[in-house]
Amino acid sequence: MRARLVAGNWKMHGSLAANARLLDALKAGLEQAEGLGYAVCAPFPYLAQVSQALSGSRIAWGAQNVSEHDSGAYTGEVSGAMLKEFGCRFAIVGHSERRGLYGEGDSTVAAKFVAARRAGLMPILCIGETLEQRERGETENVVSRQLDAVLAAAEIAALADAVLAYEPVWAIGTGRNATPQQAQDVHAFIRARLGASDRALAANVTILYGGSVKPNNAPELFAMPDVDGGLIGGASLAAKDFIAICAAARR
Ligand code: PEP
């Protein structure tokens, strides 16, 4: 069975007090479920707190970004090795907010993916099209280009230790989710594209959907055969909502 995962992306939200309440509620509310993992991706300064709170629990944690460099004169950057020291299992790479607001292009995202793997982290590689690109019928070209940049920098085998997240940019933080069929179509396309290089790997790779997942739409999205869970932004900040979304990902 393919591994399923629900990961929260807290973005630039939180405080020591609010995080403590949220983490306590998640530890109490997230039940063991076969084949389903849980994770939260917190802002860098809170990783020590998250690691302390979640060590020994069934919830993993990760960062929202990682440097493409291992060390050096890169002011403001954080390396994969540093994240490992705080127990991170995951690092989000290529989130559309990093691509759009901070100018991260495909080659930078690919370098970050490779750096994360080098450090022993599991990258959560985000790919997805803008509304204009979808309306022009370019969705498959865009996700192919984003995926191919990573495949050019890493061996296909590196994808076996990674998680993909299809996140249509028009659905992120907008309250407008992709329909289950729209998500399924792109997930199946991504899996088929990987399958052209390695069929077995493609069948096993975890592909999350992200973009305005809420407790009310999660069951239908997660019921699609190629949707293996979700990357959850806004709703991951409310324990009740995140727990309900996680429950919808159980098989
Ligand atoms: C995200 O930040 O990756 C995301 C999917 O956000 P939201 O769930 O708020 O749309």
GROMACS .gro file of C-alpha atoms and ligand atoms in nm:
model
  261
    1MET     CA    1   0.000   0.000   0.000
    2ARG     CA    2   0.125   0.349  -0.089
    3ALA     CA    3   0.214   0.564   0.211
    4ARG     CA    4  -0.044   0.832   0.283
    5LEU     CA    5   0.040   1.158   0.456
    6VAL     CA    6  -0.130   1.470   0.581
    7ALA     CA    7   0.117   1.752   0.640
    8GLY     CA    8   0.038   2.094   0.781
    9ASN     CA    9   0.213   2.400   0.645
   10TRP     CA   10   0.190   2.661   0.917
   11LYS     CA   11   0.343   2.927   0.689
   12MET     CA   12   0.452   3.239   0.887
   13HIS     CA   13   0.203   3.186   1.169
   14GLY     CA   14   0.236   3.090   1.532
   15SER     CA   15   0.379   3.190   1.868
   16LEU     CA   16   0.526   2.982   2.147
   17ALA     CA   17   0.195   2.987   2.333
   18ALA     CA   18  -0.029   2.918   2.032
   19ASN     CA   19   0.201   2.641   1.906
   20ALA     CA   20   0.199   2.471   2.247
   21ARG     CA   21  -0.182   2.464   2.247
   22LEU     CA   22  -0.199   2.338   1.888
   23LEU     CA   23   0.064   2.068   1.939
   24ASP     CA   24  -0.101   1.943   2.259
   25ALA     CA   25  -0.435   1.919   2.080
   26LEU     CA   26  -0.282   1.734   1.783
   27LYS     CA   27  -0.104   1.486   2.008
   28ALA     CA   28  -0.428   1.414   2.186
   29GLY     CA   29  -0.648   1.405   1.877
   30LEU     CA   30  -0.453   1.233   1.598
   31GLU     CA   31  -0.511   0.861   1.613
   32GLN     CA   32  -0.284   0.587   1.489
   33ALA     CA   33  -0.399   0.479   1.143
   34GLU     CA   34  -0.231   0.215   0.931
   35GLY     CA   35  -0.042   0.353   0.633
   36LEU     CA   36  -0.116   0.716   0.725
   37GLY     CA   37   0.147   0.960   0.854
   38TYR     CA   38   0.105   1.306   1.002
   39ALA     CA   39   0.344   1.600   0.994
   40VAL     CA   40   0.361   1.969   1.070
   41CYS     CA   41   0.597   2.207   0.890
   42ALA     CA   42   0.675   2.494   1.123
   43PRO     CA   43   0.868   2.822   1.090
   44PHE     CA   44   1.241   2.774   1.158
   45PRO     CA   45   1.252   2.939   1.504
   46TYR     CA   46   0.986   2.703   1.636
   47LEU     CA   47   1.150   2.378   1.526
   48ALA     CA   48   1.315   2.330   1.866
   49GLN     CA   49   0.979   2.369   2.037
   50VAL     CA   50   0.808   2.137   1.790
   51SER     CA   51   1.082   1.876   1.823
   52GLN     CA   52   1.054   1.883   2.201
   53ALA     CA   53   0.676   1.861   2.193
   54LEU     CA   54   0.646   1.589   1.927
   55SER     CA   55   0.943   1.359   2.005
   56GLY     CA   56   0.805   1.013   2.070
   57SER     CA   57   0.464   1.103   1.928
   58ARG     CA   58   0.311   0.975   1.603
   59ILE     CA   59   0.350   1.318   1.442
   60ALA     CA   60   0.660   1.403   1.237
   61TRP     CA   61   0.776   1.755   1.164
   62GLY     CA   62   0.960   1.951   0.904
   63ALA     CA   63   1.059   2.290   0.769
   64GLN     CA   64   0.900   2.503   0.500
   65ASN     CA   65   1.221   2.571   0.309
   66VAL     CA   66   1.585   2.462   0.296
   67SER     CA   67   1.899   2.610   0.146
   68GLU     CA   68   2.045   2.458  -0.167
   69HIS     CA   69   2.387   2.499   0.000
   70ASP     CA   70   2.534   2.285   0.277
   71SER     CA   71   2.711   2.568   0.463
   72GLY     CA   72   2.890   2.896   0.400
   73ALA     CA   73   2.837   3.268   0.361
   74TYR     CA   74   2.464   3.260   0.288
   75THR     CA   75   2.314   3.506   0.533
   76GLY     CA   76   1.963   3.418   0.638
   77GLU     CA   77   1.971   3.065   0.497
   78VAL     CA   78   1.921   2.736   0.682
   79SER     CA   79   2.087   2.412   0.571
   80GLY     CA   80   1.947   2.062   0.559
   81ALA     CA   81   2.200   1.946   0.821
   82MET     CA   82   2.072   2.215   1.059
   83LEU     CA   83   1.716   2.094   1.009
   84LYS     CA   84   1.826   1.738   1.078
   85GLU     CA   85   1.973   1.852   1.410
   86PHE     CA   86   1.622   1.956   1.509
   87GLY     CA   87   1.478   1.619   1.412
   88CYS     CA   88   1.308   1.731   1.092
   89ARG     CA   89   1.197   1.451   0.864
   90PHE     CA   90   1.054   1.677   0.593
   91ALA     CA   91   1.137   1.999   0.411
   92ILE     CA   92   0.891   2.165   0.176
   93VAL     CA   93   1.062   2.274  -0.145
   94GLY     CA   94   0.920   2.478  -0.429
   95HIS     CA   95   0.608   2.602  -0.251
   96SER     CA   96   0.433   2.844  -0.485
   97GLU     CA   97   0.479   3.126  -0.231
   98ARG     CA   98   0.857   3.070  -0.251
   99ARG     CA   99   0.841   3.049  -0.630
  100GLY     CA  100   0.612   3.350  -0.669
  101LEU     CA  101   0.717   3.586  -0.388
  102TYR     CA  102   1.086   3.500  -0.360
  103GLY     CA  103   1.171   3.424  -0.721
  104GLU     CA  104   1.266   3.060  -0.676
  105GLY     CA  105   1.288   2.916  -1.026
  106ASP     CA  106   1.283   2.553  -1.130
  107SER     CA  107   1.662   2.514  -1.109
  108THR     CA  108   1.677   2.658  -0.756
  109VAL     CA  109   1.393   2.432  -0.647
  110ALA     CA  110   1.574   2.134  -0.801
  111ALA     CA  111   1.895   2.229  -0.616
  112LYS     CA  112   1.699   2.253  -0.290
  113PHE     CA  113   1.546   1.913  -0.353
  114VAL     CA  114   1.892   1.763  -0.405
  115ALA     CA  115   2.030   1.939  -0.094
  116ALA     CA  116   1.741   1.812   0.117
  117ARG     CA  117   1.802   1.454   0.002
  118ARG     CA  118   2.177   1.496   0.061
  119ALA     CA  119   2.099   1.589   0.420
  120GLY     CA  120   1.871   1.289   0.467
  121LEU     CA  121   1.550   1.490   0.463
  122MET     CA  122   1.239   1.388   0.275
  123PRO     CA  123   1.152   1.677   0.041
  124ILE     CA  124   0.787   1.764  -0.011
  125LEU     CA  125   0.816   1.893  -0.367
  126CYS     CA  126   0.536   2.134  -0.460
  127ILE     CA  127   0.433   2.174  -0.821
  128GLY     CA  128   0.130   2.338  -0.976
  129GLU     CA  129  -0.001   2.586  -1.228
  130THR     CA  130  -0.140   2.937  -1.198
  131LEU     CA  131  -0.496   3.019  -1.299
  132GLU     CA  132  -0.380   3.180  -1.624
  133GLN     CA  133  -0.178   2.870  -1.709
  134ARG     CA  134  -0.478   2.644  -1.639
  135GLU     CA  135  -0.705   2.863  -1.851
  136ARG     CA  136  -0.454   2.848  -2.136
  137GLY     CA  137  -0.457   2.467  -2.110
  138GLU     CA  138  -0.096   2.455  -1.990
  139THR     CA  139  -0.138   2.261  -1.664
  140GLU     CA  140   0.033   1.945  -1.785
  141ASN     CA  141   0.318   2.139  -1.949
  142VAL     CA  142   0.381   2.337  -1.632
  143VAL     CA  143   0.387   2.042  -1.392
  144SER     CA  144   0.601   1.848  -1.641
  145ARG     CA  145   0.852   2.133  -1.660
  146GLN     CA  146   0.865   2.162  -1.280
  147LEU     CA  147   0.908   1.787  -1.240
  148ASP     CA  148   1.162   1.754  -1.521
  149ALA     CA  149   1.385   2.019  -1.360
  150VAL     CA  150   1.410   1.801  -1.051
  151LEU     CA  151   1.461   1.484  -1.255
  152ALA     CA  152   1.744   1.654  -1.443
  153ALA     CA  153   1.918   1.732  -1.113
  154ALA     CA  154   1.842   1.412  -0.924
  155GLU     CA  155   1.816   1.047  -1.013
  156ILE     CA  156   1.461   0.917  -1.053
  157ALA     CA  157   1.540   0.699  -0.748
  158ALA     CA  158   1.554   1.018  -0.537
  159LEU     CA  159   1.179   1.052  -0.589
  160ALA     CA  160   1.125   0.726  -0.400
  161ASP     CA  161   1.229   0.906  -0.082
  162ALA     CA  162   1.028   1.214  -0.154
  163VAL     CA  163   0.671   1.330  -0.144
  164LEU     CA  164   0.512   1.526  -0.426
  165ALA     CA  165   0.244   1.785  -0.366
  166TYR     CA  166   0.021   1.901  -0.648
  167GLU     CA  167  -0.080   2.251  -0.544
  168PRO     CA  168  -0.265   2.455  -0.806
  169VAL     CA  169  -0.161   2.811  -0.726
  170TRP     CA  170  -0.517   2.939  -0.777
  171ALA     CA  171  -0.639   2.713  -0.497
  172ILE     CA  172  -0.383   2.809  -0.231
  173GLY     CA  173  -0.527   3.026   0.043
  174THR     CA  174  -0.817   3.127  -0.181
  175GLY     CA  175  -1.093   2.905  -0.042
  176ARG     CA  176  -1.134   2.767  -0.395
  177ASN     CA  177  -1.018   2.406  -0.407
  178ALA     CA  178  -0.963   2.199  -0.719
  179THR     CA  179  -1.253   1.963  -0.775
  180PRO     CA  180  -1.173   1.603  -0.686
  181GLN     CA  181  -1.170   1.518  -1.058
  182GLN     CA  182  -0.936   1.806  -1.145
  183ALA     CA  183  -0.698   1.690  -0.870
  184GLN     CA  184  -0.723   1.326  -0.977
  185ASP     CA  185  -0.652   1.411  -1.342
  186VAL     CA  186  -0.330   1.596  -1.258
  187HIS     CA  187  -0.219   1.339  -0.999
  188ALA     CA  188  -0.270   1.059  -1.253
  189PHE     CA  189  -0.078   1.260  -1.511
  190ILE     CA  190   0.214   1.312  -1.268
  191ARG     CA  191   0.219   0.943  -1.179
  192ALA     CA  192   0.213   0.842  -1.546
  193ARG     CA  193   0.496   1.081  -1.624
  194LEU     CA  194   0.710   0.931  -1.348
  195GLY     CA  195   0.600   0.588  -1.464
  196ALA     CA  196   0.764   0.647  -1.800
  197SER     CA  197   1.099   0.636  -1.613
  198ASP     CA  198   1.017   0.386  -1.338
  199ARG     CA  199   0.679   0.219  -1.319
  200ALA     CA  200   0.719   0.060  -0.977
  201LEU     CA  201   0.848   0.381  -0.823
  202ALA     CA  202   0.563   0.580  -0.974
  203ALA     CA  203   0.306   0.338  -0.836
  204ASN     CA  204   0.451   0.388  -0.487
  205VAL     CA  205   0.523   0.760  -0.479
  206THR     CA  206   0.306   0.962  -0.243
  207ILE     CA  207   0.130   1.252  -0.418
  208LEU     CA  208  -0.049   1.499  -0.192
  209TYR     CA  209  -0.310   1.751  -0.299
  210GLY     CA  210  -0.285   2.103  -0.155
  211GLY     CA  211  -0.508   2.405  -0.200
  212SER     CA  212  -0.789   2.508   0.034
  213VAL     CA  213  -0.841   2.160   0.180
  214LYS     CA  214  -1.097   2.186   0.462
  215PRO     CA  215  -1.287   1.929   0.668
  216ASN     CA  216  -1.586   1.954   0.432
  217ASN     CA  217  -1.399   1.888   0.106
  218ALA     CA  218  -1.122   1.655   0.231
  219PRO     CA  219  -1.327   1.331   0.216
  220GLU     CA  220  -1.406   1.370  -0.157
  221LEU     CA  221  -1.055   1.481  -0.249
  222PHE     CA  222  -0.887   1.204  -0.051
  223ALA     CA  223  -1.123   0.943  -0.199
  224MET     CA  224  -0.965   0.988  -0.543
  225PRO     CA  225  -0.739   0.695  -0.630
  226ASP     CA  226  -0.422   0.896  -0.698
  227VAL     CA  227  -0.461   1.144  -0.411
  228ASP     CA  228  -0.253   1.013  -0.122
  229GLY     CA  229  -0.332   1.280   0.136
  230GLY     CA  230  -0.289   1.654   0.161
  231LEU     CA  231  -0.064   1.950   0.224
  232ILE     CA  232  -0.275   2.176   0.439
  233GLY     CA  233  -0.217   2.548   0.491
  234GLY     CA  234  -0.480   2.755   0.667
  235ALA     CA  235  -0.674   2.464   0.812
  236SER     CA  236  -0.361   2.320   0.976
  237LEU     CA  237  -0.366   2.604   1.229
  238ALA     CA  238  -0.697   2.495   1.382
  239ALA     CA  239  -0.653   2.166   1.567
  240LYS     CA  240  -1.014   2.059   1.518
  241ASP     CA  241  -0.999   2.115   1.142
  242PHE     CA  242  -0.659   1.951   1.096
  243ILE     CA  243  -0.769   1.647   1.298
  244ALA     CA  244  -1.086   1.616   1.090
  245ILE     CA  245  -0.885   1.642   0.766
  246CYS     CA  246  -0.645   1.374   0.891
  247ALA     CA  247  -0.938   1.149   0.977
  248ALA     CA  248  -1.064   1.187   0.620
  249ALA     CA  249  -0.731   1.049   0.490
  250ARG     CA  250  -0.770   0.714   0.668
  251ARG     CA  251  -0.837   0.413   0.449
  252PEP     C1  252  -0.033   2.555   0.135
  252PEP     O1  253   0.013   2.650   0.198
  252PEP     O2  254   0.044   2.470   0.088
  252PEP     C2  255  -0.177   2.545   0.118
  252PEP     C3  256  -0.225   2.444   0.049
  252PEP     O3  257  -0.253   2.643   0.177
  252PEP     P1  258  -0.414   2.643   0.197
  252PEP     O4  259  -0.451   2.506   0.249
  252PEP     O5  260  -0.440   2.751   0.296
  252PEP     O6  261  -0.474   2.669   0.063
   0.00000   0.00000   0.00000
